[in-house]
């Protein structure tokens, strides 16, 4: 991929954040942008690599690009199958398979964690509980066993925990230019 192609992709992604990022994050006390930046900041604070940081930053990008596609909504709780839309979008833009799979995993991780740890369900926000129902509910035993065999399973679950944590009000955010640099470096290596 050339520098020009990378620059174009990164500008397109940042334009999504700038255009739709200030939207309410499905009943949570933060915006879409605040939520995704907080998630990425948690990954970075814990010392994860740039692929994981990017996945955390873009895990809900399906809500943003779903706006462009006029995708179906979940009764005011975001875009149906946003994790799948995000995974396909990220992959189509040239990001690594690891980033794409992490983006596509966060709904399955919520379904897994609510199956495996009933106390996890109690910690979910009301909006997250509502969307869980629309996303298939808790996993079955068979689904959970298969999910645990996934190569990136531990990262999937870690990203989901950040996803739940990244809903705090008034958290100072890192600038989008920080993620712009990380995206450019990542895409140039692909």
Tab-separated table of C-alpha atoms in Angstrom:
chain	number	residue	atom	x	y	z
A	1	UNK	CA	0.000	0.000	0.000
A	2	UNK	CA	1.380	3.412	-0.922
A	3	UNK	CA	1.624	6.374	1.444
A	4	UNK	CA	-1.060	8.135	-0.610
A	5	UNK	CA	-3.460	5.180	-0.274
A	6	UNK	CA	-2.789	4.965	3.460
A	7	UNK	CA	-3.366	8.695	3.899
A	8	UNK	CA	-6.690	8.429	2.037
A	9	UNK	CA	-7.898	5.491	4.176
A	10	UNK	CA	-6.934	7.200	7.432
A	11	UNK	CA	-8.652	10.443	6.365
A	12	UNK	CA	-11.800	8.471	5.503
A	13	UNK	CA	-11.843	6.799	8.914
A	14	UNK	CA	-11.178	10.015	10.812
A	15	UNK	CA	-13.944	11.720	8.799
A	16	UNK	CA	-16.371	9.071	10.139
A	17	UNK	CA	-15.311	9.915	13.705
A	18	UNK	CA	-15.605	13.640	13.037
A	19	UNK	CA	-18.991	13.330	11.317
A	20	UNK	CA	-20.682	10.801	13.619
A	21	UNK	CA	-18.474	10.590	16.710
A	22	UNK	CA	-20.332	13.209	18.713
A	23	UNK	CA	-23.543	11.195	18.511
A	24	UNK	CA	-24.995	9.755	21.677
A	25	UNK	CA	-23.542	6.363	22.474
A	26	UNK	CA	-26.785	4.331	22.660
A	27	UNK	CA	-28.062	5.515	26.009
A	28	UNK	CA	-24.669	5.824	27.706
A	29	UNK	CA	-23.373	9.044	29.310
A	30	UNK	CA	-20.642	9.461	26.657
A	31	UNK	CA	-20.457	10.039	22.902
A	32	UNK	CA	-19.385	7.421	20.365
A	33	UNK	CA	-16.012	9.180	20.071
A	34	UNK	CA	-15.465	9.355	23.838
A	35	UNK	CA	-16.324	5.681	24.202
A	36	UNK	CA	-13.964	4.437	21.494
A	37	UNK	CA	-11.111	6.731	22.549
A	38	UNK	CA	-11.476	5.660	26.188
A	39	UNK	CA	-11.391	2.029	25.100
A	40	UNK	CA	-8.166	2.616	23.141
A	41	UNK	CA	-6.643	4.537	26.025
A	42	UNK	CA	-7.312	1.594	28.352
A	43	UNK	CA	-5.525	-0.730	25.904
A	44	UNK	CA	-2.597	1.652	25.689
A	45	UNK	CA	-2.408	2.154	29.470
A	46	UNK	CA	-2.159	-1.617	29.886
A	47	UNK	CA	0.747	-1.787	27.439
A	48	UNK	CA	-0.907	-3.610	24.551
A	49	UNK	CA	0.503	-3.458	21.020
A	50	UNK	CA	-0.730	-1.105	18.311
A	51	UNK	CA	-2.990	-3.743	16.720
A	52	UNK	CA	-4.921	-4.126	19.973
A	53	UNK	CA	-4.994	-0.360	20.513
A	54	UNK	CA	-6.397	0.141	17.000
A	55	UNK	CA	-8.996	-2.584	17.521
A	56	UNK	CA	-10.084	-0.895	20.745
A	57	UNK	CA	-10.215	2.484	18.960
A	58	UNK	CA	-12.268	1.081	16.075
A	59	UNK	CA	-14.303	-1.640	17.814
A	60	UNK	CA	-17.585	0.246	17.296
A	61	UNK	CA	-16.771	1.708	13.878
A	62	UNK	CA	-19.665	-0.345	12.501
A	63	UNK	CA	-22.030	2.125	14.195
A	64	UNK	CA	-20.316	4.965	12.325
A	65	UNK	CA	-20.052	3.379	8.878
A	66	UNK	CA	-23.529	1.878	9.350
A	67	UNK	CA	-24.814	5.451	9.133
A	68	UNK	CA	-23.393	5.686	5.611
A	69	UNK	CA	-25.028	2.414	4.592
A	70	UNK	CA	-28.420	3.256	6.114
A	71	UNK	CA	-28.081	-0.008	8.050
A	72	UNK	CA	-30.926	-1.270	10.224
A	73	UNK	CA	-31.054	0.048	13.778
A	74	UNK	CA	-31.694	-1.767	17.057
A	75	UNK	CA	-34.622	0.296	18.370
A	76	UNK	CA	-32.446	3.342	19.024
A	77	UNK	CA	-29.530	1.289	20.382
A	78	UNK	CA	-27.185	1.528	17.431
A	79	UNK	CA	-26.729	-0.483	14.259
A	80	UNK	CA	-27.744	-4.136	13.890
A	81	UNK	CA	-24.661	-6.359	13.474
A	82	UNK	CA	-22.368	-3.343	13.873
A	83	UNK	CA	-19.527	-5.646	14.933
A	84	UNK	CA	-19.777	-7.553	11.627
A	85	UNK	CA	-20.057	-4.346	9.582
A	86	UNK	CA	-17.009	-2.999	11.406
A	87	UNK	CA	-14.997	-6.174	10.862
A	88	UNK	CA	-15.748	-6.196	7.123
A	89	UNK	CA	-15.025	-2.470	6.828
A	90	UNK	CA	-11.697	-2.700	8.695
A	91	UNK	CA	-10.590	-5.708	6.664
A	92	UNK	CA	-11.547	-3.958	3.391
A	93	UNK	CA	-9.358	-0.997	4.339
A	94	UNK	CA	-6.264	-3.179	4.702
A	95	UNK	CA	-5.948	-3.549	8.456
A	96	UNK	CA	-4.505	-6.805	9.775
A	97	UNK	CA	-6.625	-9.862	10.366
A	98	UNK	CA	-5.963	-9.518	14.100
A	99	UNK	CA	-7.464	-6.012	14.166
A	100	UNK	CA	-10.450	-7.129	12.073
A	101	UNK	CA	-11.159	-10.169	14.261
A	102	UNK	CA	-10.918	-8.129	17.446
A	103	UNK	CA	-13.367	-5.559	16.056
A	104	UNK	CA	-15.737	-8.372	15.085
A	105	UNK	CA	-15.528	-10.132	18.459
A	106	UNK	CA	-16.865	-7.713	21.016
A	107	UNK	CA	-20.542	-8.696	20.789
A	108	UNK	CA	-19.733	-12.418	20.982
A	109	UNK	CA	-17.522	-11.619	23.981
A	110	UNK	CA	-20.434	-9.949	25.766
A	111	UNK	CA	-22.604	-12.965	25.039
A	112	UNK	CA	-19.827	-15.239	26.334
A	113	UNK	CA	-19.133	-13.283	29.518
A	114	UNK	CA	-22.810	-13.110	30.454
A	115	UNK	CA	-23.013	-16.895	30.021
A	116	UNK	CA	-19.805	-17.719	31.886
A	117	UNK	CA	-20.057	-15.136	34.658
A	118	UNK	CA	-23.613	-14.265	35.737
A	119	UNK	CA	-22.192	-11.449	37.883
A	120	UNK	CA	-20.909	-9.842	34.676
A	121	UNK	CA	-24.487	-9.377	33.502
A	122	UNK	CA	-25.295	-7.493	36.724
A	123	UNK	CA	-22.506	-5.002	35.926
A	124	UNK	CA	-23.804	-4.209	32.431
A	125	UNK	CA	-25.368	-0.821	31.861
A	126	UNK	CA	-29.106	-0.788	31.118
A	127	UNK	CA	-28.357	-0.044	27.436
A	128	UNK	CA	-25.898	-2.935	27.228
A	129	UNK	CA	-28.464	-5.289	28.783
A	130	UNK	CA	-31.035	-4.137	26.240
A	131	UNK	CA	-28.714	-4.683	23.283
A	132	UNK	CA	-27.671	-8.111	24.598
A	133	UNK	CA	-31.218	-9.340	24.019
A	134	UNK	CA	-31.147	-8.013	20.432
A	135	UNK	CA	-27.704	-9.563	19.873
A	136	UNK	CA	-28.739	-13.129	20.653
A	137	UNK	CA	-28.628	-13.195	24.462
A	138	UNK	CA	-26.155	-15.246	26.434
A	139	UNK	CA	-24.256	-17.987	24.640
A	140	UNK	CA	-25.206	-21.622	24.854
A	141	UNK	CA	-22.782	-24.124	26.374
A	142	UNK	CA	-21.762	-25.233	22.872
A	143	UNK	CA	-21.200	-21.677	21.659
A	144	UNK	CA	-19.133	-20.836	24.752
A	145	UNK	CA	-16.948	-23.932	24.386
A	146	UNK	CA	-16.271	-23.101	20.739
A	147	UNK	CA	-15.556	-19.446	21.585
A	148	UNK	CA	-13.001	-20.469	24.228
A	149	UNK	CA	-11.068	-22.316	21.502
A	150	UNK	CA	-10.576	-19.187	19.399
A	151	UNK	CA	-6.906	-18.236	19.007
A	152	UNK	CA	-7.512	-14.646	20.176
A	153	UNK	CA	-10.016	-15.596	22.888
A	154	UNK	CA	-8.174	-13.872	25.749
A	155	UNK	CA	-7.829	-10.659	23.751
A	156	UNK	CA	-11.505	-10.822	22.788
A	157	UNK	CA	-12.518	-10.935	26.435
A	158	UNK	CA	-10.024	-8.238	27.429
A	159	UNK	CA	-11.344	-5.897	24.722
A	160	UNK	CA	-14.897	-6.509	25.948
A	161	UNK	CA	-13.979	-5.585	29.494
A	162	UNK	CA	-12.531	-2.292	28.223
A	163	UNK	CA	-15.692	-1.814	26.179
A	164	UNK	CA	-17.766	-1.901	29.374
A	165	UNK	CA	-15.332	0.321	31.279
A	166	UNK	CA	-15.072	2.977	28.561
A	167	UNK	CA	-18.271	4.794	29.476
A	168	UNK	CA	-16.954	7.282	32.038
A	169	UNK	CA	-17.866	10.936	31.864
A	170	UNK	CA	-15.311	13.755	31.670
A	171	UNK	CA	-12.276	11.601	30.870
A	172	UNK	CA	-9.599	13.623	29.049
A	173	UNK	CA	-9.078	12.100	25.597
A	174	UNK	CA	-5.969	11.610	23.521
A	175	UNK	CA	-6.161	13.530	20.229
A	176	UNK	CA	-7.326	11.832	17.060
A	177	UNK	CA	-3.932	12.656	15.554
A	178	UNK	CA	-2.423	10.103	17.951
A	179	UNK	CA	-4.565	7.355	16.404
A	180	UNK	CA	-3.961	8.764	12.928
A	181	UNK	CA	-0.234	8.097	13.382
A	182	UNK	CA	-0.829	4.571	14.717
A	183	UNK	CA	-3.178	3.763	11.827
A	184	UNK	CA	-0.707	5.047	9.243
A	185	UNK	CA	2.183	3.053	10.726
A	186	UNK	CA	0.039	-0.081	10.862
A	187	UNK	CA	-1.279	0.200	7.299
A	188	UNK	CA	2.157	0.877	5.835
A	189	UNK	CA	3.349	-2.431	7.321
A	190	UNK	CA	0.540	-4.466	5.743
